[in-house]
Short mmCIF file of C-alpha atoms in Angstrom, two decimals:
data_model
loop_
_atom_site.label_atom_id
_atom_site.label_comp_id
_atom_site.label_asym_id
_atom_site.label_seq_id
_atom_site.Cartn_x
_atom_site.Cartn_y
_atom_site.Cartn_z
CA MET A 14 -23.85 38.82 -11.86
CA ILE A 15 -22.24 36.22 -9.61
CA ASP A 16 -23.44 36.16 -6.01
CA ILE A 17 -20.10 36.11 -4.13
CA LYS A 18 -21.78 35.52 -0.78
CA ASN A 19 -23.56 32.47 -2.20
CA LEU A 20 -20.26 31.19 -3.65
CA ILE A 21 -18.55 31.46 -0.24
CA GLU A 22 -21.44 29.63 1.41
CA LEU A 23 -21.25 26.92 -1.25
CA LYS A 24 -17.52 26.48 -0.60
CA ASP A 25 -18.14 26.18 3.15
CA LYS A 26 -20.85 23.62 2.47
CA LEU A 27 -18.49 21.59 0.31
CA LEU A 28 -15.82 21.52 3.03
CA THR A 29 -18.22 19.82 5.43
CA HIS A 30 -20.11 17.72 2.87
CA LYS A 31 -20.44 14.06 3.86
CA GLY A 32 -19.63 13.01 0.29
CA ARG A 33 -16.32 14.89 0.48
CA MET A 34 -15.39 13.06 3.69
CA ILE A 35 -16.29 9.71 2.13
CA GLU A 36 -14.38 10.46 -1.08
CA SER A 37 -11.34 11.57 0.95
CA LYS A 38 -11.32 8.33 2.96
CA ILE A 39 -11.69 6.15 -0.14
CA ASP A 40 -8.83 8.09 -1.78
CA SER A 41 -6.74 7.55 1.36
CA LEU A 42 -7.42 3.83 1.12
CA LYS A 43 -6.31 3.84 -2.52
CA ASP A 44 -3.15 5.75 -1.56
CA SER A 45 -2.25 3.13 1.08
CA VAL A 46 -2.60 0.39 -1.52
CA ALA A 47 -0.49 2.42 -3.98
CA VAL A 48 2.31 2.68 -1.38
CA LEU A 49 2.11 -1.07 -0.80
CA ALA A 50 2.27 -1.67 -4.57
CA PHE A 51 5.28 0.64 -4.86
CA ASN A 52 7.18 -1.21 -2.13
CA PHE A 53 6.18 -4.62 -3.46
CA ASN A 54 7.44 -3.72 -6.95
CA ASN A 55 10.69 -2.35 -5.52
CA LEU A 56 11.27 -5.59 -3.60
CA ASN A 57 10.36 -7.68 -6.64
CA ASN A 58 12.65 -5.71 -8.97
CA PHE A 59 15.54 -5.80 -6.51
CA ILE A 60 15.37 -9.56 -6.00
CA THR A 61 14.81 -10.26 -9.72
CA GLU A 62 17.77 -8.11 -10.76
CA PHE A 63 20.00 -9.56 -8.08
CA LYS A 64 19.17 -13.14 -9.04
CA GLN A 65 20.29 -12.28 -12.57
CA ASN A 66 23.59 -10.85 -11.35
CA PRO A 67 26.36 -13.03 -12.88
CA LYS A 68 28.40 -12.61 -9.69
CA ILE A 69 25.65 -13.73 -7.33
CA TYR A 70 27.42 -16.98 -6.41
CA ASN A 71 30.63 -15.09 -5.60
CA ILE A 72 28.79 -12.54 -3.49
CA PHE A 73 27.33 -15.25 -1.25
CA PHE A 74 30.18 -17.76 -1.10
CA ASP A 75 33.45 -15.93 -1.84
CA GLU A 76 35.05 -14.06 1.08
CA ASP A 77 36.58 -11.57 -1.36
CA TYR A 78 33.02 -10.33 -1.90
CA SER A 79 32.15 -9.81 1.76
CA LYS A 80 31.45 -6.06 1.28
CA GLU A 81 29.08 -6.78 -1.61
CA ARG A 82 27.38 -9.45 0.49
CA GLU A 83 26.80 -7.05 3.37
CA GLN A 84 25.56 -4.37 1.00
CA PHE A 85 23.06 -6.83 -0.49
CA LYS A 86 21.77 -7.87 2.94
CA ILE A 87 21.31 -4.26 4.04
CA GLN A 88 19.50 -3.32 0.83
CA CYS A 89 17.34 -6.44 0.87
CA SER A 90 16.44 -5.89 4.54
CA ALA A 91 15.44 -2.30 3.74
CA TYR A 92 13.15 -3.40 0.89
CA ILE A 93 11.62 -6.13 3.07
CA LEU A 94 11.07 -3.67 5.93
CA ASN A 95 9.45 -1.10 3.60
CA PHE A 96 7.10 -3.73 2.22
CA LEU A 97 6.16 -5.07 5.65
CA SER A 98 5.59 -1.54 7.01
CA SER A 99 3.32 -0.59 4.12
CA ALA A 100 1.48 -3.92 4.48
CA SER A 101 0.83 -3.16 8.15
CA ASN A 102 -0.12 0.46 7.45
CA TRP A 103 -2.52 -0.54 4.68
CA PHE A 104 -4.25 -3.05 6.93
CA GLU A 105 -4.65 -0.57 9.78
CA HIS A 106 -5.79 2.25 7.48
CA THR A 107 -8.42 -0.04 5.98
CA ARG A 108 -9.66 -1.08 9.41
CA LYS A 109 -9.85 2.52 10.70
CA ILE A 110 -11.48 3.90 7.54
CA THR A 111 -14.02 1.08 7.57
CA GLU A 112 -14.86 1.75 11.22
CA ASP A 113 -15.32 5.46 10.49
CA LEU A 114 -17.55 4.89 7.48
CA LEU A 115 -19.48 1.75 8.33
CA VAL A 116 -19.89 1.68 12.10
CA ASN A 117 -23.48 0.71 13.02
CA THR A 118 -24.34 -0.13 9.40
CA PRO A 119 -25.24 -3.57 7.97
CA PHE A 120 -22.43 -3.17 5.42
CA ILE A 121 -19.84 -3.84 8.13
CA LYS A 122 -20.69 -7.54 7.77
CA THR A 123 -19.84 -7.40 4.05
CA TYR A 124 -16.44 -5.94 4.91
CA ASN A 125 -15.79 -8.60 7.56
CA ASP A 126 -16.78 -11.38 5.18
CA LEU A 127 -14.47 -10.06 2.45
CA LYS A 128 -11.61 -9.66 4.94
CA GLU A 129 -12.15 -13.16 6.30
CA LYS A 130 -12.13 -14.66 2.82
CA ALA A 131 -8.96 -12.82 1.77
CA PHE A 132 -6.80 -12.80 4.88
CA ASN A 133 -7.79 -15.56 7.28
CA ASN A 134 -4.70 -17.69 6.62
CA THR A 135 -1.48 -18.34 8.50
CA ASP A 136 0.93 -16.74 6.02
CA THR A 137 -0.98 -13.44 6.27
CA PHE A 138 -0.53 -13.54 10.05
CA PHE A 139 3.15 -14.29 9.45
CA ILE A 140 3.53 -11.19 7.23
CA LYS A 141 2.06 -9.03 10.01
CA ASP A 142 4.19 -10.70 12.70
CA LEU A 143 7.40 -10.52 10.68
CA ARG A 144 7.18 -6.73 10.83
CA ASN A 145 7.24 -6.97 14.63
CA TYR A 146 10.19 -9.36 14.39
CA LEU A 147 12.17 -6.77 12.39
CA PHE A 148 11.13 -3.85 14.56
CA HIS A 149 11.55 -5.44 17.97
CA PHE A 150 14.03 -8.27 17.55
CA LYS A 151 16.53 -8.09 14.68
CA LEU A 152 17.01 -8.05 10.93
CA PRO A 153 16.38 -11.49 9.46
CA PHE A 154 19.09 -13.82 8.22
CA ILE A 155 18.92 -13.67 4.40
CA GLY A 156 20.37 -16.61 2.50
CA TYR A 157 20.85 -17.74 -1.07
CA GLN A 158 19.97 -21.13 -2.49
CA LEU A 159 21.27 -22.45 -5.81
CA ASP A 160 19.62 -25.54 -7.28
CA ILE A 161 21.33 -27.11 -10.32
CA LYS A 162 19.44 -30.07 -11.79
CA SER A 163 21.06 -29.86 -15.21
CA LYS A 164 22.89 -27.38 -17.43
CA ASP A 165 19.56 -25.95 -18.59
CA ASP A 166 17.67 -26.32 -15.32
CA VAL A 167 19.17 -23.93 -12.78
CA THR A 168 17.11 -22.05 -10.19
CA ASN A 169 18.14 -19.71 -7.42
CA ASN A 170 16.22 -18.17 -4.54
CA ILE A 171 16.64 -15.66 -1.77
CA PHE A 172 15.37 -17.15 1.49
CA LEU A 173 14.84 -16.50 5.20
CA ASP A 174 16.20 -19.00 7.70
CA LYS A 175 13.40 -20.78 9.56
CA LYS A 176 15.63 -21.81 12.49
CA GLU A 177 16.73 -18.21 13.02
CA LEU A 178 13.14 -16.98 12.88
CA LEU A 179 12.02 -19.49 15.50
CA LYS A 180 14.47 -18.01 18.00
CA TYR A 181 11.99 -15.14 18.34
CA LYS A 182 9.66 -15.94 21.24
CA ASN A 183 6.79 -13.57 20.43
CA TRP A 184 5.30 -15.16 17.33
CA LYS A 185 1.52 -15.33 17.51
CA ARG A 186 -0.03 -18.78 17.36
CA GLU A 187 -1.00 -18.51 13.67
CA SER A 188 2.49 -17.35 12.66
CA LYS A 189 4.10 -20.19 14.54
CA MET A 190 1.71 -22.60 12.83
CA PHE A 191 2.85 -21.23 9.50
CA LEU A 192 6.55 -21.58 10.34
CA ASN A 193 6.07 -25.11 11.61
CA SER A 194 4.16 -25.99 8.45
CA CYS A 195 7.15 -25.02 6.28
CA LYS A 196 8.88 -28.27 5.35
CA SER A 197 12.15 -26.61 4.44
CA ASP A 198 14.35 -24.51 6.71
CA ASN A 199 14.78 -22.15 3.76
CA ILE A 200 11.63 -20.03 3.49
CA ASN A 201 11.04 -18.37 0.12
CA PHE A 202 9.97 -15.05 1.55
CA PHE A 203 9.14 -13.37 -1.74
CA SER A 204 6.58 -16.02 -2.68
CA ILE A 205 4.77 -15.20 0.61
CA CYS A 206 4.87 -11.47 -0.23
CA ASP A 207 3.57 -12.25 -3.71
CA ARG A 208 0.61 -14.19 -2.33
CA TYR A 209 -0.17 -11.46 0.21
CA TYR A 210 -0.02 -8.72 -2.41
CA TYR A 211 -2.31 -10.73 -4.70
CA ARG A 212 -4.84 -11.06 -1.87
CA VAL A 213 -4.72 -7.31 -1.20
CA THR A 214 -5.31 -6.41 -4.86
CA ARG A 215 -8.17 -8.93 -5.10
CA PHE A 216 -9.72 -7.61 -1.86
CA ILE A 217 -9.46 -3.97 -3.00
CA SER A 218 -10.89 -4.74 -6.44
CA GLU A 219 -14.05 -6.00 -4.69
CA TYR A 220 -14.16 -3.71 -1.66
CA ILE A 221 -13.79 -0.22 -3.16
CA PRO A 222 -16.60 -0.66 -5.74
CA LEU A 223 -18.84 -1.90 -2.91
CA LEU A 224 -17.95 1.16 -0.82
CA GLU A 225 -18.64 3.49 -3.75
CA GLU A 226 -21.98 1.77 -4.34
CA GLN A 227 -22.86 1.96 -0.65
CA PHE A 228 -22.31 5.74 -0.62
CA LYS A 229 -23.36 6.42 -4.22
CA ASN A 230 -25.93 9.10 -3.33
CA GLU A 231 -23.56 11.05 -1.08
CA LEU A 232 -20.72 10.89 -3.64
CA LEU A 233 -22.99 11.94 -6.53
CA ASP A 234 -24.45 14.82 -4.54
CA TYR A 235 -20.97 16.04 -3.59
CA LYS A 236 -19.81 15.81 -7.21
CA LYS A 237 -22.86 17.79 -8.36
CA GLU A 238 -22.26 20.51 -5.75
CA TYR A 239 -18.56 20.61 -6.56
CA GLU A 240 -19.20 20.98 -10.31
CA ASN A 241 -21.62 23.81 -9.54
CA TYR A 242 -18.98 25.51 -7.38
CA LYS A 243 -16.35 25.16 -10.12
CA LYS A 244 -18.74 26.62 -12.69
CA GLN A 245 -19.54 29.65 -10.55
CA SER A 246 -15.87 30.13 -9.63
CA LYS A 247 -14.93 30.13 -13.30
CA GLU A 248 -17.67 32.65 -14.12
CA LEU A 249 -16.44 34.88 -11.29
CA ARG A 250 -12.85 34.62 -12.50
CA LEU A 251 -13.90 35.51 -16.06
CA PHE A 252 -15.87 38.46 -14.71
CA PHE A 253 -12.85 39.84 -12.83
CA ASP A 254 -10.61 39.23 -15.87
CA SER A 255 -13.06 41.26 -17.95
CA VAL A 256 -13.07 44.06 -15.37
CA ASN A 257 -9.26 44.14 -15.32
CA GLU A 258 -9.13 44.31 -19.11
CA ASN A 259 -11.52 47.25 -19.13
CA VAL A 260 -9.50 49.05 -16.46
CA ASN A 261 -6.25 48.51 -18.44
CA GLU A 262 -7.86 49.73 -21.65
CA HIS A 263 -9.08 52.84 -19.87
CA LYS A 264 -5.59 53.52 -18.55
CA ASN A 265 -4.11 53.18 -22.04
CA ILE A 266 -6.67 55.58 -23.47
CA SER A 267 -5.97 58.07 -20.70
CA LYS A 268 -2.29 58.08 -21.63
#
């Protein structure tokens, strides 16, 4: 016979189990990265498809295509904004989750070392600052560059205008260093996003396994308790199903 009181106590214990809290925070971290990946892929697909549009030159340089040009700029700005927002959210979620889990533990140094290795560069600061530019200043000027070296060597790029960006007065020092280091006034924004996204995926591929190893005992204990709870819940459900069957059979016989 299943001890229902014990099952309820086990459920209450699971709800406050440290391993459950840790697992939930690690899952939240994974979700933030998944949102970033979703927005990065949307931006990538949009730009790739647009660059393959046979009318791309007309859209940018023919006044008869002014509506299409405006539509492109609005859509592209939306994809850029979504990516930058998820990049900012991921970074803040990671910082907060790390503080919650690792405060006053030696492992905090491991996190800081990984973060320093992955993100201590000027273009990462620029990604973070560009979000503030869009939120507090204006949508960026988005341009198109066509480079024809020969019939078989044609490249095109979507770019941000460096001169327009520098009109913003609230760039942090590192972001301004990045902008000033760009030799061209046409900044290939997507290549910066690509590098940032690569750094995030590399950081996560190292950081999450280290977190799971750090809290291995708590996670294993929670999993063990949870499997025990599921087993007892299933046995209880089967018991009640059996009781219901017997009651229904008795009713049929009585008829």
